[in-house]
Amino acid sequence: MPAISSSAPGKIILVGEHAVVYGQPAIAIPIHQLRARAYFLANPAGPKGRIHIIAPNIDLEKDLEDLGETHPFTRIFELIKSQFEIEHFPSMDVKIVSDIPIAAGLGSGTAVSIALIRGLVQFIGETLDEEEVSRLAFEVEKIYHGTPSGIDNSVVTYGKPIYFIKNVKPEILSINDEFYFVVADSGIKSETSQVVRSVRNGWQNAKIQYELLFNEIGALSTQAKDYLLEGLREQLGVLMNKNHELLCRLGVSNIILDRLVNSAIMAGALGAKLSGAGAGGNIIALVPNNRIKSVQEALREAGAVKVILTSLPKKK
Ligand code: MEV
């Protein structure tokens, strides 16, 4: 039996990706049915300080010291070491499993980091509040993302819908009306860091045009917050379509994502857009509850490799 286990959910960006890196607001929601989990088992008989890591999803079985200094797992252990002024960790086995698809815009790396941080803190008999967990995960995000906004580590830590502005404490949204979202995976792997970098290059070459687009996206996020709080589904759907159009103009969509978005709308979704960095990964469609099945089918027919349903508020 594992001594300690911890977990963290996946996430989707509802509105505002990319613009959020440049200081605009965005909204993200957790996906609780997809989770990363970490298990910690003391190994008192093992060599002093040996941390053995098993992560079957990424075919990894190694001692931490063999992973190298720049590996996100090494960074996590170093961060916890300095946070609690620890010299050596006790010998331990750590297993990491996740059902969040990798490089799909669903926060798999972030969820693994947060599950590891939470579990390790518990394993050494310490505590850390959510704000600190999120802050440490943000340090690890920099390895994955280069210039992250902080939205992913915030939504995955709090596990609640958030309205987020870079460098500002996230606002947790308490949503009472029901919203159903179908999330469909294009099956195309896409590294967030690369897409964020290509947007940065575009911005550096055409700052005025890009900033106009970022401002427009930011205005949609502010509006989306009101629609969520007021239960205005149709209006939120229209807004999601507009957000997708603006993301196309930023150059982060492609024909496969556009096809998924269009087929969701044709099958009765109120709105749809790519979610996360784009160039692959997932799309998200807001769906009235009598159209859920038809939208799911249409998305599968249009080539989605995985389709899941998530809803707000979280079901008890
Ligand atoms: C990735 O989930 C969202 C981006 O806006 C990057 C970030 O905010 O760090 C693309």
mmCIF file of C-alpha atoms and ligand atoms in Angstrom:
data_model
loop_
_atom_site.group_PDB
_atom_site.id
_atom_site.type_symbol
_atom_site.label_atom_id
_atom_site.label_comp_id
_atom_site.label_asym_id
_atom_site.label_seq_id
_atom_site.Cartn_x
_atom_site.Cartn_y
_atom_site.Cartn_z
ATOM 1 C CA MET A 1 0.000 0.000 0.000
ATOM 2 C CA PRO A 2 1.399 3.394 -0.942
ATOM 3 C CA ALA A 3 2.103 5.505 2.133
ATOM 4 C CA ILE A 4 1.042 8.785 0.555
ATOM 5 C CA SER A 5 -0.882 9.694 -2.549
ATOM 6 C CA SER A 6 -1.768 13.027 -4.065
ATOM 7 C CA SER A 7 -3.460 14.213 -7.234
ATOM 8 C CA ALA A 8 -4.323 17.203 -9.420
ATOM 9 C CA PRO A 9 -6.838 17.715 -12.255
ATOM 10 C CA GLY A 10 -6.435 18.637 -15.910
ATOM 11 C CA LYS A 11 -7.632 21.992 -17.233
ATOM 12 C CA ILE A 12 -9.057 23.803 -20.228
ATOM 13 C CA ILE A 13 -8.857 27.446 -21.145
ATOM 14 C CA LEU A 14 -12.379 28.719 -21.740
ATOM 15 C CA VAL A 15 -11.362 32.085 -23.141
ATOM 16 C CA GLY A 16 -8.269 34.286 -23.364
ATOM 17 C CA GLU A 17 -5.292 32.011 -24.095
ATOM 18 C CA HIS A 18 -2.156 33.692 -25.460
ATOM 19 C CA ALA A 19 -3.506 37.196 -24.728
ATOM 20 C CA VAL A 20 -3.155 36.251 -21.029
ATOM 21 C CA VAL A 21 0.632 35.996 -21.488
ATOM 22 C CA TYR A 22 0.549 39.719 -22.426
ATOM 23 C CA GLY A 23 -1.414 40.850 -19.372
ATOM 24 C CA GLN A 24 -4.992 40.372 -20.610
ATOM 25 C CA PRO A 25 -7.583 38.461 -18.525
ATOM 26 C CA ALA A 26 -8.521 34.839 -19.274
ATOM 27 C CA ILE A 27 -10.813 32.172 -17.815
ATOM 28 C CA ALA A 28 -9.822 28.569 -17.156
ATOM 29 C CA ILE A 29 -11.741 25.622 -15.735
ATOM 30 C CA PRO A 30 -10.491 22.348 -14.239
ATOM 31 C CA ILE A 31 -11.379 18.946 -15.708
ATOM 32 C CA HIS A 32 -11.738 16.688 -12.697
ATOM 33 C CA GLN A 33 -12.314 13.455 -14.612
ATOM 34 C CA LEU A 34 -8.748 13.655 -15.939
ATOM 35 C CA ARG A 35 -6.110 13.533 -13.196
ATOM 36 C CA ALA A 36 -2.424 13.084 -12.498
ATOM 37 C CA ARG A 37 -1.528 11.105 -9.393
ATOM 38 C CA ALA A 38 1.690 10.669 -7.428
ATOM 39 C CA TYR A 39 2.417 7.921 -4.877
ATOM 40 C CA PHE A 40 5.236 8.156 -2.339
ATOM 41 C CA LEU A 41 6.614 5.145 -0.497
ATOM 42 C CA ALA A 42 9.452 5.329 2.034
ATOM 43 C CA ASN A 43 12.302 2.933 1.295
ATOM 44 C CA PRO A 44 14.267 2.803 4.555
ATOM 45 C CA ALA A 45 16.357 -0.123 3.295
ATOM 46 C CA GLY A 46 17.418 1.795 0.151
ATOM 47 C CA PRO A 47 20.698 3.708 -0.256
ATOM 48 C CA LYS A 48 20.680 7.037 1.622
ATOM 49 C CA GLY A 49 18.892 9.799 -0.276
ATOM 50 C CA ARG A 50 17.970 7.598 -3.247
ATOM 51 C CA ILE A 51 14.815 8.804 -4.960
ATOM 52 C CA HIS A 52 13.580 6.253 -7.437
ATOM 53 C CA ILE A 53 11.006 7.551 -9.949
ATOM 54 C CA ILE A 54 8.626 5.432 -11.999
ATOM 55 C CA ALA A 55 6.425 7.207 -14.561
ATOM 56 C CA PRO A 56 4.950 4.584 -16.921
ATOM 57 C CA ASN A 57 3.079 7.151 -19.080
ATOM 58 C CA ILE A 58 6.365 8.588 -20.279
ATOM 59 C CA ASP A 59 8.334 5.296 -20.100
ATOM 60 C CA LEU A 60 10.526 6.585 -17.345
ATOM 61 C CA GLU A 61 12.123 4.560 -14.554
ATOM 62 C CA LYS A 62 15.205 6.233 -13.118
ATOM 63 C CA ASP A 63 16.814 7.598 -9.999
ATOM 64 C CA LEU A 64 16.243 11.325 -9.656
ATOM 65 C CA GLU A 65 19.987 12.026 -9.718
ATOM 66 C CA ASP A 66 20.161 10.509 -13.218
ATOM 67 C CA LEU A 67 17.492 12.834 -14.641
ATOM 68 C CA GLY A 68 19.716 15.884 -14.855
ATOM 69 C CA GLU A 69 19.432 19.358 -13.383
ATOM 70 C CA THR A 70 17.010 20.793 -15.922
ATOM 71 C CA HIS A 71 14.409 18.038 -15.644
ATOM 72 C CA PRO A 72 11.100 19.302 -14.178
ATOM 73 C CA PHE A 73 11.106 16.508 -11.537
ATOM 74 C CA THR A 74 14.608 17.506 -10.383
ATOM 75 C CA ARG A 75 13.450 21.132 -10.188
ATOM 76 C CA ILE A 76 10.475 20.132 -8.000
ATOM 77 C CA PHE A 77 12.652 18.278 -5.483
ATOM 78 C CA GLU A 78 15.125 21.202 -5.417
ATOM 79 C CA LEU A 79 12.332 23.720 -4.867
ATOM 80 C CA ILE A 80 10.911 21.736 -1.935
ATOM 81 C CA LYS A 81 14.407 21.294 -0.511
ATOM 82 C CA SER A 82 15.020 25.024 -0.392
ATOM 83 C CA GLN A 83 11.445 25.853 0.681
ATOM 84 C CA PHE A 84 11.827 23.710 3.830
ATOM 85 C CA GLU A 85 15.630 23.993 4.188
ATOM 86 C CA ILE A 86 16.128 20.256 3.887
ATOM 87 C CA GLU A 87 19.598 18.842 3.344
ATOM 88 C CA HIS A 88 18.702 15.296 2.235
ATOM 89 C CA PHE A 89 15.420 13.616 1.486
ATOM 90 C CA PRO A 90 14.828 10.168 2.960
ATOM 91 C CA SER A 91 15.145 7.324 0.470
ATOM 92 C CA MET A 92 11.846 6.863 -1.392
ATOM 93 C CA ASP A 93 10.061 5.349 -4.368
ATOM 94 C CA VAL A 94 7.795 7.695 -6.297
ATOM 95 C CA LYS A 95 5.257 6.550 -8.858
ATOM 96 C CA ILE A 96 3.532 9.022 -11.167
ATOM 97 C CA VAL A 97 0.509 8.089 -13.271
ATOM 98 C CA SER A 98 -1.750 10.324 -15.294
ATOM 99 C CA ASP A 99 -4.749 9.976 -17.540
ATOM 100 C CA ILE A 100 -4.349 13.492 -18.930
ATOM 101 C CA PRO A 101 -3.143 13.303 -22.552
ATOM 102 C CA ILE A 102 0.362 14.747 -22.979
ATOM 103 C CA ALA A 103 0.988 17.827 -25.201
ATOM 104 C CA ALA A 104 -2.757 18.254 -25.756
ATOM 105 C CA GLY A 105 -3.385 21.599 -24.037
ATOM 106 C CA LEU A 106 -4.995 19.923 -21.017
ATOM 107 C CA GLY A 107 -2.339 20.763 -18.448
ATOM 108 C CA SER A 108 -0.760 17.323 -18.074
ATOM 109 C CA GLY A 109 2.711 18.610 -17.113
ATOM 110 C CA THR A 110 1.205 21.114 -14.690
ATOM 111 C CA ALA A 111 -0.984 18.485 -13.008
ATOM 112 C CA VAL A 112 2.000 16.139 -12.594
ATOM 113 C CA SER A 113 4.030 18.964 -11.013
ATOM 114 C CA ILE A 114 1.255 19.846 -8.589
ATOM 115 C CA ALA A 115 0.561 16.223 -7.618
ATOM 116 C CA LEU A 116 4.302 15.791 -6.975
ATOM 117 C CA ILE A 117 4.612 19.000 -4.954
ATOM 118 C CA ARG A 118 1.589 18.147 -2.803
ATOM 119 C CA GLY A 119 2.645 14.550 -2.218
ATOM 120 C CA LEU A 120 6.264 15.372 -1.437
ATOM 121 C CA VAL A 121 5.289 18.081 1.053
ATOM 122 C CA GLN A 122 3.010 15.598 2.810
ATOM 123 C CA PHE A 123 5.665 12.881 2.658
ATOM 124 C CA ILE A 124 8.167 15.040 4.557
ATOM 125 C CA GLY A 125 5.495 15.944 7.135
ATOM 126 C CA GLU A 126 5.155 19.583 6.111
ATOM 127 C CA THR A 127 2.266 21.725 4.862
ATOM 128 C CA LEU A 128 1.985 24.318 2.118
ATOM 129 C CA ASP A 129 -1.012 26.509 1.342
ATOM 130 C CA GLU A 130 -2.550 26.581 -2.156
ATOM 131 C CA GLU A 131 -0.940 29.904 -3.040
ATOM 132 C CA GLU A 132 2.517 28.473 -2.287
ATOM 133 C CA VAL A 133 1.796 25.239 -4.182
ATOM 134 C CA SER A 134 0.794 27.327 -7.194
ATOM 135 C CA ARG A 135 3.886 29.562 -6.854
ATOM 136 C CA LEU A 136 6.256 26.556 -6.814
ATOM 137 C CA ALA A 137 4.428 24.959 -9.764
ATOM 138 C CA PHE A 138 4.833 28.251 -11.652
ATOM 139 C CA GLU A 139 8.618 27.923 -11.261
ATOM 140 C CA VAL A 140 8.405 24.489 -12.903
ATOM 141 C CA GLU A 141 6.067 25.835 -15.629
ATOM 142 C CA LYS A 142 8.916 28.042 -16.797
ATOM 143 C CA ILE A 143 10.741 24.865 -17.891
ATOM 144 C CA TYR A 144 7.725 23.678 -19.888
ATOM 145 C CA HIS A 145 6.527 27.033 -21.214
ATOM 146 C CA GLY A 146 9.364 29.526 -21.262
ATOM 147 C CA THR A 147 7.149 32.538 -20.503
ATOM 148 C CA PRO A 148 4.005 31.188 -18.809
ATOM 149 C CA SER A 149 1.261 33.518 -17.640
ATOM 150 C CA GLY A 150 0.579 31.427 -14.529
ATOM 151 C CA ILE A 151 -3.007 30.528 -15.492
ATOM 152 C CA ASP A 152 -2.352 26.781 -15.806
ATOM 153 C CA ASN A 153 -0.709 26.316 -12.398
ATOM 154 C CA SER A 154 -3.438 28.476 -10.810
ATOM 155 C CA VAL A 155 -6.460 26.592 -12.195
ATOM 156 C CA VAL A 156 -4.881 23.184 -11.580
ATOM 157 C CA THR A 157 -3.937 24.098 -7.985
ATOM 158 C CA TYR A 158 -7.300 25.590 -7.010
ATOM 159 C CA GLY A 159 -9.327 23.025 -8.969
ATOM 160 C CA LYS A 160 -12.043 25.637 -9.573
ATOM 161 C CA PRO A 161 -12.994 27.951 -12.450
ATOM 162 C CA ILE A 162 -10.825 31.065 -12.320
ATOM 163 C CA TYR A 163 -10.721 34.525 -13.834
ATOM 164 C CA PHE A 164 -7.039 35.185 -14.190
ATOM 165 C CA ILE A 165 -4.777 38.159 -14.847
ATOM 166 C CA LYS A 166 -1.000 37.677 -14.796
ATOM 167 C CA ASN A 167 0.620 38.654 -11.471
ATOM 168 C CA VAL A 168 -2.770 39.133 -9.792
ATOM 169 C CA LYS A 169 -4.341 36.706 -7.299
ATOM 170 C CA PRO A 170 -6.782 34.561 -9.317
ATOM 171 C CA GLU A 171 -10.467 35.187 -8.766
ATOM 172 C CA ILE A 172 -12.403 31.990 -8.121
ATOM 173 C CA LEU A 173 -15.696 32.080 -9.986
ATOM 174 C CA SER A 174 -18.672 30.555 -8.265
ATOM 175 C CA ILE A 175 -20.970 29.507 -11.070
ATOM 176 C CA ASN A 176 -24.483 28.364 -10.283
ATOM 177 C CA ASP A 177 -26.078 27.832 -13.702
ATOM 178 C CA GLU A 178 -25.290 24.652 -15.592
ATOM 179 C CA PHE A 179 -22.881 24.750 -18.548
ATOM 180 C CA TYR A 180 -21.977 21.615 -20.517
ATOM 181 C CA PHE A 181 -18.712 21.502 -22.422
ATOM 182 C CA VAL A 182 -17.607 18.843 -24.864
ATOM 183 C CA VAL A 183 -13.826 18.637 -25.145
ATOM 184 C CA ALA A 184 -12.434 16.943 -28.251
ATOM 185 C CA ASP A 185 -8.841 15.934 -28.856
ATOM 186 C CA SER A 186 -7.489 16.478 -32.393
ATOM 187 C CA GLY A 187 -4.835 13.838 -31.672
ATOM 188 C CA ILE A 188 -2.149 16.286 -32.835
ATOM 189 C CA LYS A 189 0.580 16.787 -30.245
ATOM 190 C CA SER A 190 1.526 20.383 -29.719
ATOM 191 C CA GLU A 191 4.151 21.803 -27.349
ATOM 192 C CA THR A 192 2.827 24.892 -25.584
ATOM 193 C CA SER A 193 6.308 26.419 -25.373
ATOM 194 C CA GLN A 194 6.728 26.320 -29.156
ATOM 195 C CA VAL A 195 3.357 27.885 -29.907
ATOM 196 C CA VAL A 196 3.854 30.562 -27.235
ATOM 197 C CA ARG A 197 7.257 31.290 -28.818
ATOM 198 C CA SER A 198 5.808 31.583 -32.326
ATOM 199 C CA VAL A 199 3.179 34.064 -31.068
ATOM 200 C CA ARG A 200 5.993 36.008 -29.372
ATOM 201 C CA ASN A 201 7.905 36.146 -32.664
ATOM 202 C CA GLY A 202 4.788 37.377 -34.456
ATOM 203 C CA TRP A 203 4.239 40.017 -31.763
ATOM 204 C CA GLN A 204 7.840 41.179 -32.000
ATOM 205 C CA ASN A 205 7.430 41.722 -35.740
ATOM 206 C CA ALA A 206 3.990 43.371 -35.626
ATOM 207 C CA LYS A 207 3.412 44.707 -32.120
ATOM 208 C CA ILE A 208 0.506 47.033 -32.916
ATOM 209 C CA GLN A 209 -1.545 44.404 -34.795
ATOM 210 C CA TYR A 210 -0.901 41.720 -32.174
ATOM 211 C CA GLU A 211 -1.717 44.008 -29.281
ATOM 212 C CA LEU A 212 -5.010 44.969 -30.915
ATOM 213 C CA LEU A 213 -5.860 41.267 -31.119
ATOM 214 C CA PHE A 214 -4.785 40.703 -27.492
ATOM 215 C CA ASN A 215 -6.980 43.621 -26.375
ATOM 216 C CA GLU A 216 -9.969 42.209 -28.253
ATOM 217 C CA ILE A 217 -9.434 38.799 -26.678
ATOM 218 C CA GLY A 218 -9.066 40.370 -23.228
ATOM 219 C CA ALA A 219 -12.390 42.196 -23.677
ATOM 220 C CA LEU A 220 -14.039 38.850 -24.492
ATOM 221 C CA SER A 221 -12.710 37.354 -21.239
ATOM 222 C CA THR A 222 -14.165 40.192 -19.173
ATOM 223 C CA GLN A 223 -17.511 39.742 -20.925
ATOM 224 C CA ALA A 224 -17.377 35.937 -20.582
ATOM 225 C CA LYS A 225 -17.053 36.251 -16.823
ATOM 226 C CA ASP A 226 -20.404 38.081 -16.635
ATOM 227 C CA TYR A 227 -22.061 35.556 -18.967
ATOM 228 C CA LEU A 228 -20.850 32.670 -16.784
ATOM 229 C CA LEU A 229 -22.039 34.323 -13.591
ATOM 230 C CA GLU A 230 -25.399 35.242 -15.139
ATOM 231 C CA GLY A 231 -25.972 31.865 -16.811
ATOM 232 C CA LEU A 232 -26.097 33.361 -20.345
ATOM 233 C CA ARG A 233 -25.217 30.293 -22.451
ATOM 234 C CA GLU A 234 -26.145 31.558 -25.949
ATOM 235 C CA GLN A 235 -24.137 34.744 -25.438
ATOM 236 C CA LEU A 236 -21.156 32.768 -24.126
ATOM 237 C CA GLY A 237 -21.326 30.520 -27.197
ATOM 238 C CA VAL A 238 -21.205 33.482 -29.599
ATOM 239 C CA LEU A 239 -18.267 34.862 -27.630
ATOM 240 C CA MET A 240 -16.371 31.555 -27.879
ATOM 241 C CA ASN A 241 -16.787 31.636 -31.674
ATOM 242 C CA LYS A 242 -15.364 35.164 -31.732
ATOM 243 C CA ASN A 243 -12.450 34.034 -29.578
ATOM 244 C CA HIS A 244 -11.710 31.210 -32.020
ATOM 245 C CA GLU A 245 -11.704 33.686 -34.924
ATOM 246 C CA LEU A 246 -9.208 35.891 -33.102
ATOM 247 C CA LEU A 247 -7.024 32.868 -32.321
ATOM 248 C CA CYS A 248 -7.081 32.030 -36.047
ATOM 249 C CA ARG A 249 -5.868 35.546 -36.737
ATOM 250 C CA LEU A 250 -3.056 34.994 -34.219
ATOM 251 C CA GLY A 251 -2.069 32.002 -36.359
ATOM 252 C CA VAL A 252 -2.490 29.286 -33.732
ATOM 253 C CA SER A 253 -5.317 27.300 -35.330
ATOM 254 C CA ASN A 254 -5.118 24.937 -38.290
ATOM 255 C CA ILE A 255 -7.537 23.148 -40.632
ATOM 256 C CA ILE A 256 -7.974 20.175 -38.322
ATOM 257 C CA LEU A 257 -8.911 22.326 -35.326
ATOM 258 C CA ASP A 258 -11.155 24.472 -37.541
ATOM 259 C CA ARG A 259 -12.897 21.346 -38.808
ATOM 260 C CA LEU A 260 -13.601 20.166 -35.259
ATOM 261 C CA VAL A 261 -14.881 23.603 -34.236
ATOM 262 C CA ASN A 262 -17.166 23.839 -37.288
ATOM 263 C CA SER A 263 -18.557 20.339 -36.936
ATOM 264 C CA ALA A 264 -19.425 20.995 -33.271
ATOM 265 C CA ILE A 265 -21.324 24.131 -34.276
ATOM 266 C CA MET A 266 -23.085 22.393 -37.172
ATOM 267 C CA ALA A 267 -24.215 19.657 -34.750
ATOM 268 C CA GLY A 268 -25.806 22.162 -32.395
ATOM 269 C CA ALA A 269 -23.061 23.557 -30.146
ATOM 270 C CA LEU A 270 -23.711 27.134 -29.010
ATOM 271 C CA GLY A 271 -20.069 27.972 -29.663
ATOM 272 C CA ALA A 272 -16.670 26.341 -29.963
ATOM 273 C CA LYS A 273 -13.003 27.224 -30.022
ATOM 274 C CA LEU A 274 -9.558 25.731 -29.742
ATOM 275 C CA SER A 275 -8.370 25.545 -26.141
ATOM 276 C CA GLY A 276 -4.845 26.049 -24.800
ATOM 277 C CA ALA A 277 -1.889 26.931 -26.963
ATOM 278 C CA GLY A 278 -3.384 25.556 -30.210
ATOM 279 C CA ALA A 279 -1.603 24.181 -33.303
ATOM 280 C CA GLY A 280 -3.022 20.844 -32.132
ATOM 281 C CA GLY A 281 -4.439 19.607 -28.851
ATOM 282 C CA ASN A 282 -8.096 20.103 -27.948
ATOM 283 C CA ILE A 283 -11.129 22.130 -28.853
ATOM 284 C CA ILE A 284 -13.941 22.960 -26.460
ATOM 285 C CA ALA A 285 -17.608 23.310 -27.403
ATOM 286 C CA LEU A 286 -20.397 24.748 -25.251
ATOM 287 C CA VAL A 287 -23.390 22.498 -25.771
ATOM 288 C CA PRO A 288 -27.086 22.662 -24.764
ATOM 289 C CA ASN A 289 -27.932 19.465 -22.850
ATOM 290 C CA ASN A 290 -30.240 18.149 -25.609
ATOM 291 C CA ARG A 291 -27.383 18.296 -28.171
ATOM 292 C CA ILE A 292 -24.610 16.616 -26.177
ATOM 293 C CA LYS A 293 -24.823 13.244 -27.968
ATOM 294 C CA SER A 294 -25.052 14.713 -31.473
ATOM 295 C CA VAL A 295 -22.101 17.058 -30.888
ATOM 296 C CA GLN A 296 -20.017 14.198 -29.466
ATOM 297 C CA GLU A 297 -20.842 12.022 -32.495
ATOM 298 C CA ALA A 298 -20.127 14.815 -34.969
ATOM 299 C CA LEU A 299 -16.754 15.429 -33.354
ATOM 300 C CA ARG A 300 -15.818 11.744 -33.527
ATOM 301 C CA GLU A 301 -16.870 11.685 -37.193
ATOM 302 C CA ALA A 302 -14.774 14.785 -37.846
ATOM 303 C CA GLY A 303 -11.707 12.911 -36.554
ATOM 304 C CA ALA A 304 -11.508 13.609 -32.810
ATOM 305 C CA VAL A 305 -9.500 10.837 -31.130
ATOM 306 C CA LYS A 306 -11.057 11.401 -27.702
ATOM 307 C CA VAL A 307 -14.212 13.214 -26.675
ATOM 308 C CA ILE A 308 -15.138 13.993 -23.089
ATOM 309 C CA LEU A 309 -17.975 15.827 -21.424
ATOM 310 C CA THR A 310 -17.397 18.194 -18.559
ATOM 311 C CA SER A 311 -19.744 20.597 -16.832
ATOM 312 C CA LEU A 312 -19.963 23.590 -14.570
ATOM 313 C CA PRO A 313 -20.652 23.769 -11.705
ATOM 314 C CA LYS A 314 -18.781 20.667 -10.589
ATOM 315 C CA LYS A 315 -21.237 17.863 -9.791
ATOM 316 C CA LYS A 316 -21.190 16.737 -6.145
HETATM 317 C C1 MEV B 1 -1.746 27.531 -22.118
HETATM 318 O O1 MEV B 1 -2.670 26.712 -21.419
HETATM 319 C C2 MEV B 1 -2.230 28.953 -22.133
HETATM 320 C C3 MEV B 1 -1.299 29.929 -22.855
HETATM 321 O O2 MEV B 1 -1.961 31.200 -22.780
HETATM 322 C C4 MEV B 1 0.066 29.999 -22.214
HETATM 323 C C5 MEV B 1 0.061 30.623 -20.818
HETATM 324 O O3 MEV B 1 -0.865 31.364 -20.485
HETATM 325 O O4 MEV B 1 1.034 30.392 -20.076
HETATM 326 C C6 MEV B 1 -1.157 29.583 -24.323
#
